[in-house]
PDB file of C-alpha atoms in Angstrom:
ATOM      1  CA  UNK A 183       0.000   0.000   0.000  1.00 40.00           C
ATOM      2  CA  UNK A 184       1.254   3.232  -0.666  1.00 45.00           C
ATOM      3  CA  UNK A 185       0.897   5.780   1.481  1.00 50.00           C
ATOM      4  CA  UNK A 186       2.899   8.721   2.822  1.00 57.00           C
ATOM      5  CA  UNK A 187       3.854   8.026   6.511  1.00 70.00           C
ATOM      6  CA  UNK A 188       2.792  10.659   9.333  1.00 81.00           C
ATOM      7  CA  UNK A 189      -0.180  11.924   6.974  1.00 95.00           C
ATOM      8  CA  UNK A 190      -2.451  14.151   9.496  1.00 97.00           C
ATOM      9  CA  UNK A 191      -5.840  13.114   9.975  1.00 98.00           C
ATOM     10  CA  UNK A 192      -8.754  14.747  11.771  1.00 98.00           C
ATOM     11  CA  UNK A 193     -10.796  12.011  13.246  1.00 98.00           C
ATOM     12  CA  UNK A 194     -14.601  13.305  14.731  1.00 98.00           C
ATOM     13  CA  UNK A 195     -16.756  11.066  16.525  1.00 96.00           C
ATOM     14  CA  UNK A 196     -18.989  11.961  19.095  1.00 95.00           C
ATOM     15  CA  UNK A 197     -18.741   8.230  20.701  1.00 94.00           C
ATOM     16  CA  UNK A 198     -15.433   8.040  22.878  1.00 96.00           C
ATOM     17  CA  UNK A 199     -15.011   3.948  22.197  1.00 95.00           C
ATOM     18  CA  UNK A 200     -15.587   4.769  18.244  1.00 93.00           C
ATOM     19  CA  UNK A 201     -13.262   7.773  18.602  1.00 95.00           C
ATOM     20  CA  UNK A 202     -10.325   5.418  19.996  1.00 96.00           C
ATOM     21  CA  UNK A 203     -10.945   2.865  18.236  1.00 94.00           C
ATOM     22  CA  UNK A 204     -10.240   4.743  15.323  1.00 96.00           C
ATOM     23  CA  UNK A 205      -7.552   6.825  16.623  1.00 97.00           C
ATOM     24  CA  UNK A 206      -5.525   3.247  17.499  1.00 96.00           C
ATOM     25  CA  UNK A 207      -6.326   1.922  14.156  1.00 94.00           C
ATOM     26  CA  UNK A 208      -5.131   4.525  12.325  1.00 96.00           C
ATOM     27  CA  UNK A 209      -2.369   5.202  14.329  1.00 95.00           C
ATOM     28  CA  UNK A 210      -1.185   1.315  14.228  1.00 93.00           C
ATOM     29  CA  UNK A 211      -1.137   2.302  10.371  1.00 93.00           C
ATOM     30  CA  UNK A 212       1.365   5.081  10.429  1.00 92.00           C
ATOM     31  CA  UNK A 213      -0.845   7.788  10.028  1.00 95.00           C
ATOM     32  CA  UNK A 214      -0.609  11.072  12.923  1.00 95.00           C
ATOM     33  CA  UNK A 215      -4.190  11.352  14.551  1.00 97.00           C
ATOM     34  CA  UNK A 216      -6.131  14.099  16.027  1.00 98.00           C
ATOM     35  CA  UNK A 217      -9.549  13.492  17.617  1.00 98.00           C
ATOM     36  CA  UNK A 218     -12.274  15.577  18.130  1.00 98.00           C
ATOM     37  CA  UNK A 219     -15.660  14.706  19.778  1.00 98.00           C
ATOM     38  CA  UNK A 220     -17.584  17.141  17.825  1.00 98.00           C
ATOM     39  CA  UNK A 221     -18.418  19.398  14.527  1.00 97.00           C
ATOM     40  CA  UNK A 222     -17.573  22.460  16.800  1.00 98.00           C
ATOM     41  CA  UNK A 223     -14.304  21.098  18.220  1.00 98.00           C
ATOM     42  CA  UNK A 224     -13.931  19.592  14.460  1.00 98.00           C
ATOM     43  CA  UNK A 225     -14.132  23.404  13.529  1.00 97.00           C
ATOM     44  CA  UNK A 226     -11.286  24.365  16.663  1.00 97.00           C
ATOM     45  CA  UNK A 227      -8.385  21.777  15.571  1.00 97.00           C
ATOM     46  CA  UNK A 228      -8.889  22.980  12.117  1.00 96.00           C
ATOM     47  CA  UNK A 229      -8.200  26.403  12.564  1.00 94.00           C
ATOM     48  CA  UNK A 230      -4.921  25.388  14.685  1.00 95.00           C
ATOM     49  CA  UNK A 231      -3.575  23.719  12.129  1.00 95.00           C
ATOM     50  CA  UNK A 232      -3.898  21.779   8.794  1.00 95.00           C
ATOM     51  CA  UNK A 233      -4.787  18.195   8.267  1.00 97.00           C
ATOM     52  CA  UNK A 234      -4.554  15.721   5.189  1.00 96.00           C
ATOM     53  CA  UNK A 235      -7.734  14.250   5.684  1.00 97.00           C
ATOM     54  CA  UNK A 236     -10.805  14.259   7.899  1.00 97.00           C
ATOM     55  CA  UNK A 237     -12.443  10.817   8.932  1.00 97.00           C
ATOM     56  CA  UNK A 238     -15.979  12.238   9.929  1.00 96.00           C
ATOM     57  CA  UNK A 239     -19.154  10.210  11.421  1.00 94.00           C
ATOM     58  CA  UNK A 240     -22.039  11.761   9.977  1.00 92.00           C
ATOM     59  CA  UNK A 241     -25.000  11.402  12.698  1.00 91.00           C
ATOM     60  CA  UNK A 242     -23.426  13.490  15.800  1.00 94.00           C
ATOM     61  CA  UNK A 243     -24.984  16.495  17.461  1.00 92.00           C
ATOM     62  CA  UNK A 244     -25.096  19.433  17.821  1.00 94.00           C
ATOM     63  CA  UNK A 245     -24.197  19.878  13.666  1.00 95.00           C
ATOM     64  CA  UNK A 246     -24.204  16.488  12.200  1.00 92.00           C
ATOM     65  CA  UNK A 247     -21.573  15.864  10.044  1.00 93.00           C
ATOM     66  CA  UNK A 248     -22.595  17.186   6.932  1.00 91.00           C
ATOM     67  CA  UNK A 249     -23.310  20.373   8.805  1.00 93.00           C
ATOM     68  CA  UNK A 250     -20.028  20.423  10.311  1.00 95.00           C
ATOM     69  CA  UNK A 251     -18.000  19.536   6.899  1.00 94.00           C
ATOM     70  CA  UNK A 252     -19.999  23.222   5.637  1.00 91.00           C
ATOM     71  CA  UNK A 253     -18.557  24.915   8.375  1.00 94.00           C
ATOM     72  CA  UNK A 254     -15.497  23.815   7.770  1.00 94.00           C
ATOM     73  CA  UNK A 255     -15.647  25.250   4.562  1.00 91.00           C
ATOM     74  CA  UNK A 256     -17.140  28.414   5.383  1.00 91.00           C
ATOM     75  CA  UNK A 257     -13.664  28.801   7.131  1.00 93.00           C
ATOM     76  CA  UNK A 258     -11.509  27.328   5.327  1.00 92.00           C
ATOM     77  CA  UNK A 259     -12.761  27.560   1.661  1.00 90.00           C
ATOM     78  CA  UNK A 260     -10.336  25.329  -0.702  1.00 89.00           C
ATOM     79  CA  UNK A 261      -8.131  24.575   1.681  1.00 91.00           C
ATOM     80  CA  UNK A 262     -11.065  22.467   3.396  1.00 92.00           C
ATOM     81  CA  UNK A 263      -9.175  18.782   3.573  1.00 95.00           C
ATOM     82  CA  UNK A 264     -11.041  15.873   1.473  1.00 94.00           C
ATOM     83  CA  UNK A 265     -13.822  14.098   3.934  1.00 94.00           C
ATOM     84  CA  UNK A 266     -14.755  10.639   4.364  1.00 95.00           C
ATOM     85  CA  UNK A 267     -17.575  10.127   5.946  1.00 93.00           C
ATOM     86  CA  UNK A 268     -18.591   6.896   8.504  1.00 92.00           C
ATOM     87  CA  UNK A 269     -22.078   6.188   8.586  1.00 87.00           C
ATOM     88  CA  UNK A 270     -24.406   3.607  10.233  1.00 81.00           C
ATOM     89  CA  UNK A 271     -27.399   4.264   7.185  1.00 76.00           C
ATOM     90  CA  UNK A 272     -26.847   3.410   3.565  1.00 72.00           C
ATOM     91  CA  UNK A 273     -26.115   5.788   1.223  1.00 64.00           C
ATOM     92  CA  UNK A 274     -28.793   5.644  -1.733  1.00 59.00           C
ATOM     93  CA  UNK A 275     -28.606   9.134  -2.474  1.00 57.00           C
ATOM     94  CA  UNK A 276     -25.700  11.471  -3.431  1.00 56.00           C
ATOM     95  CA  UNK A 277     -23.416  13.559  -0.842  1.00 65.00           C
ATOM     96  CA  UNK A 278     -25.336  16.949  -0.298  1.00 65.00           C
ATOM     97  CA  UNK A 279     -23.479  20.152  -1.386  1.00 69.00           C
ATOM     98  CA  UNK A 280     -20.906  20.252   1.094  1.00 69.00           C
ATOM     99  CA  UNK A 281     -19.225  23.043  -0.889  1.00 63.00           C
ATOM    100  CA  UNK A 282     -17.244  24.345  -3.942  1.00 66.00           C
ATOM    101  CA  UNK A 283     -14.573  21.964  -4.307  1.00 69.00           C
ATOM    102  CA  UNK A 284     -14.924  19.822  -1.031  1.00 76.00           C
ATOM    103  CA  UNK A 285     -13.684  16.053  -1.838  1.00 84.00           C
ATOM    104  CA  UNK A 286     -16.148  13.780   0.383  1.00 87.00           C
ATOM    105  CA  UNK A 287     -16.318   9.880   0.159  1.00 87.00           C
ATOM    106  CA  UNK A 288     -18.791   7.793   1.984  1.00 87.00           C
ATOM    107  CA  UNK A 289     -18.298   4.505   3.922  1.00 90.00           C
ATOM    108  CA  UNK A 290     -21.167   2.879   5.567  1.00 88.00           C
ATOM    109  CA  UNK A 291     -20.442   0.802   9.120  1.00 85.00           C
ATOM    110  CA  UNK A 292     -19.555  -1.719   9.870  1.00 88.00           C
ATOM    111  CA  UNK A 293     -16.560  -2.010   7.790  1.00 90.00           C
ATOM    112  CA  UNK A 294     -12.985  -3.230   7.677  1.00 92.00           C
ATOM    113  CA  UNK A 295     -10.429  -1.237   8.991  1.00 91.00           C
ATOM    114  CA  UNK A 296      -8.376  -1.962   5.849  1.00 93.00           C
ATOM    115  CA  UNK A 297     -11.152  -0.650   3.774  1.00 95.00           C
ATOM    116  CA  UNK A 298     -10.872   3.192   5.591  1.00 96.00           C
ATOM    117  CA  UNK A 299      -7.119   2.880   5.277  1.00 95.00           C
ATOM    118  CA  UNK A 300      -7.808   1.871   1.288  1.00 94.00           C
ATOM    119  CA  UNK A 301      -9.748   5.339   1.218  1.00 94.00           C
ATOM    120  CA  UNK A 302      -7.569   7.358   2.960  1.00 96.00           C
ATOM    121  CA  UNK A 303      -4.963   6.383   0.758  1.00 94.00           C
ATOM    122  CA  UNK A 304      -6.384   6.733  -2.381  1.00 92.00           C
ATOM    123  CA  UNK A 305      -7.489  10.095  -1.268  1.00 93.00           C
ATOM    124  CA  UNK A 306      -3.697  11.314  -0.370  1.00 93.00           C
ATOM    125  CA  UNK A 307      -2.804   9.283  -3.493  1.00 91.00           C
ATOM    126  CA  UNK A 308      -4.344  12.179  -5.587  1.00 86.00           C
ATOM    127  CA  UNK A 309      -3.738  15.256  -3.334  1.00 70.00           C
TER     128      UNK A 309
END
């Protein structure tokens, strides 16, 4: 697998055990994680600094993850990181606008662990 070691990732989930999960996953794969427990504290880490990719769950309060991928923009603009979002409910339907150039992929749980690391690093592949 190619992939560039140390590649940041934003990981929001606002379920701790998901959140670690993830975070030790991703971590055992070489990848630098950051965790945040919510859109708004999504929305903090992003202003502090830049990440490659953001590993979002999409039903979380208060701004769902869609909701919280817009504000993103809204700050950020094109420098808004690609998006792939974890979801419990099938996706039927396509991505709502997120925003002008936003990159967003959709995985639906349960899944492998190998198949988020497959999308994160065909997402970095093309970055």
């Amino acid at each position: 697998m190619n992939r560039p070691d140390g590649a940041q990732l934003l990981v929001v989930d606002d379920e701790a055990q998901i959140l670690e999960l993830l975070d030790l996953t991703l971590s055992m794969q070489g990848f630098t994680v950051t965790c945040a427990a919510s859109g708004p504290e999504a929305l903090e880490r992003c202003r502090a600094r830049q990440f490659d990719v953001v590993v979002m769950d999409v039903l979380m309060s208060p701004w769902d993850g869609f909701e919280s991928v817009r504000a993103l923009h809204r700050e950020l603009g094109a420098a808004t990181p690609p998006v792939v979002f974890l979801s419990g409910l099938s996706r039927r339907d396509p991505l709502p606008e997120l925003g002008e150039h936003v990159r967003a992929e959709y995985l639906v749980k349960p899944f492998r662990p190998s198949q988020l690391v497959e999308r994160i690093t065909a997402i970095l592949s093309t970055t």
